[in-house]
Amino acid sequence: MWWRSHTDGIKPLSKRATLKERIVNGDFNESSYFMQAQLALHNAKTKVDLNRHDHSDQLDILAVDLARYKRLMEDYWKEETARLEALYEAFTKTFNITRTELEEELCNWPGELLSYYKYCMEYKYSTPYANRKSKRGRPKKTK
């Protein structure tokens, strides 16, 4: 994978880790491939002199940088889709929330993901643990 200049340096936690641990670890953060792609475009722009080079020379000079940009953007969209799906799955399993509700709330949420998680834990949604806790023990008698 010659087109990648570096990786995020974050080893994702397993699905068994808690949602909070995965958020703090950075499993759902934006991928660095987009910034690498922008850097490839910037490097391509600095290599070409429009006054000196004709069209065919420009294509020869920019071929590697444009191929790098294309592959980085493909990696970016693949990575972002996977991270977003993992985020949806983790939130829907942790809280009693549907995917559409989660999408609407995350799009309108002004803060970071960790603050939304804390909000859900404290105020909004009950966790499966809380649901199980209310069902434990002997059932109440009915008259």
Tab-separated table of C-alpha atoms in Angstrom:
chain	number	residue	atom	x	y	z
A	1	MET	CA	0.000	0.000	0.000
A	2	TRP	CA	2.467	2.541	-1.266
A	3	TRP	CA	-0.111	5.347	-1.371
A	4	ARG	CA	-0.496	5.595	2.410
A	5	SER	CA	2.043	7.798	4.150
A	6	HIS	CA	1.055	6.771	7.691
A	7	THR	CA	-1.668	5.080	9.709
A	8	ASP	CA	-3.787	6.422	12.543
A	9	GLY	CA	-1.726	4.573	15.134
A	10	ILE	CA	-4.833	3.463	16.981
A	11	LYS	CA	-5.440	-0.227	17.431
A	12	PRO	CA	-9.220	-0.705	17.568
A	13	LEU	CA	-10.599	-2.469	20.607
A	14	SER	CA	-12.661	-5.608	20.250
A	15	LYS	CA	-16.438	-5.534	20.080
A	16	ARG	CA	-16.502	-6.924	23.606
A	17	ALA	CA	-15.065	-3.693	25.017
A	18	THR	CA	-17.605	-1.252	26.375
A	19	LEU	CA	-18.874	1.537	24.166
A	20	LYS	CA	-17.245	4.170	26.340
A	21	GLU	CA	-13.856	2.448	26.138
A	22	ARG	CA	-14.127	2.283	22.346
A	23	ILE	CA	-15.066	5.975	22.105
A	24	VAL	CA	-12.192	7.032	24.355
A	25	ASN	CA	-9.789	4.799	22.414
A	26	GLY	CA	-10.747	6.582	19.176
A	27	ASP	CA	-12.305	3.647	17.356
A	28	PHE	CA	-14.990	5.928	15.883
A	29	ASN	CA	-12.822	8.971	15.090
A	30	GLU	CA	-12.453	10.206	11.546
A	31	SER	CA	-9.880	8.409	9.449
A	32	SER	CA	-6.638	10.182	8.530
A	33	TYR	CA	-6.895	9.099	4.900
A	34	PHE	CA	-8.835	12.220	3.941
A	35	MET	CA	-6.048	14.517	5.150
A	36	GLN	CA	-3.474	12.351	3.385
A	37	ALA	CA	-5.485	12.700	0.159
A	38	GLN	CA	-5.595	16.470	0.573
A	39	LEU	CA	-1.844	16.458	1.130
A	40	ALA	CA	-1.375	14.469	-2.099
A	41	LEU	CA	-3.370	17.124	-3.974
A	42	HIS	CA	-1.315	19.887	-2.402
A	43	ASN	CA	1.920	18.150	-3.388
A	44	ALA	CA	0.620	17.737	-6.928
A	45	LYS	CA	-0.214	21.418	-7.120
A	46	THR	CA	3.301	22.429	-6.110
A	47	LYS	CA	4.929	20.156	-8.719
A	48	VAL	CA	3.270	21.686	-11.783
A	49	ASP	CA	4.023	25.059	-13.327
A	50	LEU	CA	1.113	25.945	-15.600
A	51	ASN	CA	3.167	28.490	-17.549
A	52	ARG	CA	5.969	26.057	-18.371
A	53	HIS	CA	4.313	22.660	-18.758
A	54	ASP	CA	1.826	21.720	-21.445
A	55	HIS	CA	-1.107	19.381	-20.849
A	56	SER	CA	0.654	16.082	-21.598
A	57	ASP	CA	3.626	17.017	-19.386
A	58	GLN	CA	1.260	17.898	-16.549
A	59	LEU	CA	-0.393	14.482	-16.737
A	60	ASP	CA	2.985	12.740	-16.670
A	61	ILE	CA	4.126	14.777	-13.669
A	62	LEU	CA	0.877	14.346	-11.729
A	63	ALA	CA	0.183	10.680	-12.488
A	64	VAL	CA	1.561	9.320	-9.205
A	65	ASP	CA	-0.030	12.008	-7.018
A	66	LEU	CA	-3.422	11.643	-8.667
A	67	ALA	CA	-3.299	7.857	-8.318
A	68	ARG	CA	-2.360	8.319	-4.642
A	69	TYR	CA	-5.282	10.717	-4.163
A	70	LYS	CA	-7.748	8.327	-5.814
A	71	ARG	CA	-6.669	5.338	-3.733
A	72	LEU	CA	-6.616	7.320	-0.493
A	73	MET	CA	-10.154	8.559	-1.097
A	74	GLU	CA	-11.314	4.999	-1.799
A	75	ASP	CA	-9.695	3.882	1.470
A	76	TYR	CA	-11.243	6.833	3.283
A	77	TRP	CA	-14.795	6.029	2.191
A	78	LYS	CA	-14.332	2.338	2.936
A	79	GLU	CA	-12.951	3.094	6.399
A	80	GLU	CA	-15.570	5.714	7.213
A	81	THR	CA	-18.411	3.400	6.220
A	82	ALA	CA	-17.031	0.623	8.414
A	83	ARG	CA	-16.541	2.954	11.392
A	84	LEU	CA	-20.009	4.422	11.054
A	85	GLU	CA	-21.615	0.991	10.855
A	86	ALA	CA	-19.678	-0.081	13.952
A	87	LEU	CA	-20.858	3.062	15.741
A	88	TYR	CA	-24.490	2.406	14.855
A	89	GLU	CA	-24.216	-1.198	15.931
A	90	ALA	CA	-22.571	-0.324	19.240
A	91	PHE	CA	-25.120	2.351	20.148
A	92	THR	CA	-28.129	0.260	19.197
A	93	LYS	CA	-26.845	-2.673	21.243
A	94	THR	CA	-25.931	-0.576	24.261
A	95	PHE	CA	-29.082	1.553	24.353
A	96	ASN	CA	-32.674	0.908	23.389
A	97	ILE	CA	-32.563	3.169	20.361
A	98	THR	CA	-33.306	2.699	16.692
A	99	ARG	CA	-30.869	3.579	13.970
A	100	THR	CA	-33.027	6.397	12.602
A	101	GLU	CA	-33.357	7.996	16.041
A	102	LEU	CA	-29.613	7.748	16.503
A	103	GLU	CA	-28.898	9.329	13.119
A	104	GLU	CA	-31.248	12.244	13.805
A	105	GLU	CA	-29.828	12.915	17.254
A	106	LEU	CA	-26.183	12.613	16.223
A	107	CYS	CA	-26.708	14.988	13.298
A	108	ASN	CA	-28.191	17.592	15.644
A	109	TRP	CA	-25.810	16.985	18.555
A	110	PRO	CA	-23.556	20.035	19.132
A	111	GLY	CA	-20.796	18.272	21.062
A	112	GLU	CA	-18.487	15.335	20.688
A	113	LEU	CA	-19.405	11.677	20.649
A	114	LEU	CA	-18.319	11.110	24.254
A	115	SER	CA	-20.611	13.878	25.490
A	116	TYR	CA	-23.521	12.301	23.584
A	117	TYR	CA	-22.716	8.950	25.175
A	118	LYS	CA	-22.751	10.535	28.646
A	119	TYR	CA	-26.048	12.246	27.854
A	120	CYS	CA	-27.589	8.938	26.806
A	121	MET	CA	-26.293	7.184	29.909
A	122	GLU	CA	-27.567	9.801	32.338
A	123	TYR	CA	-30.769	11.173	30.877
A	124	LYS	CA	-32.110	9.653	27.727
A	125	TYR	CA	-32.011	5.904	27.279
A	126	SER	CA	-32.077	2.991	29.634
A	127	THR	CA	-29.391	0.396	29.153
A	128	PRO	CA	-30.082	-3.322	28.833
A	129	TYR	CA	-28.576	-3.717	32.315
A	130	ALA	CA	-31.200	-1.363	33.751
A	131	ASN	CA	-33.940	-3.301	31.983
A	132	ARG	CA	-32.687	-6.611	33.372
A	133	LYS	CA	-32.289	-5.137	36.839
A	134	SER	CA	-35.980	-4.163	37.014
A	135	LYS	CA	-37.018	-7.720	36.070
A	136	ARG	CA	-34.895	-9.507	38.659
A	137	GLY	CA	-36.285	-11.233	41.710
A	138	ARG	CA	-39.688	-12.433	42.623
A	139	PRO	CA	-42.581	-10.903	40.688
A	140	LYS	CA	-44.916	-8.606	42.559
A	141	LYS	CA	-48.169	-10.090	43.800
A	142	THR	CA	-51.365	-9.081	42.094
A	143	LYS	CA	-54.624	-8.979	44.004
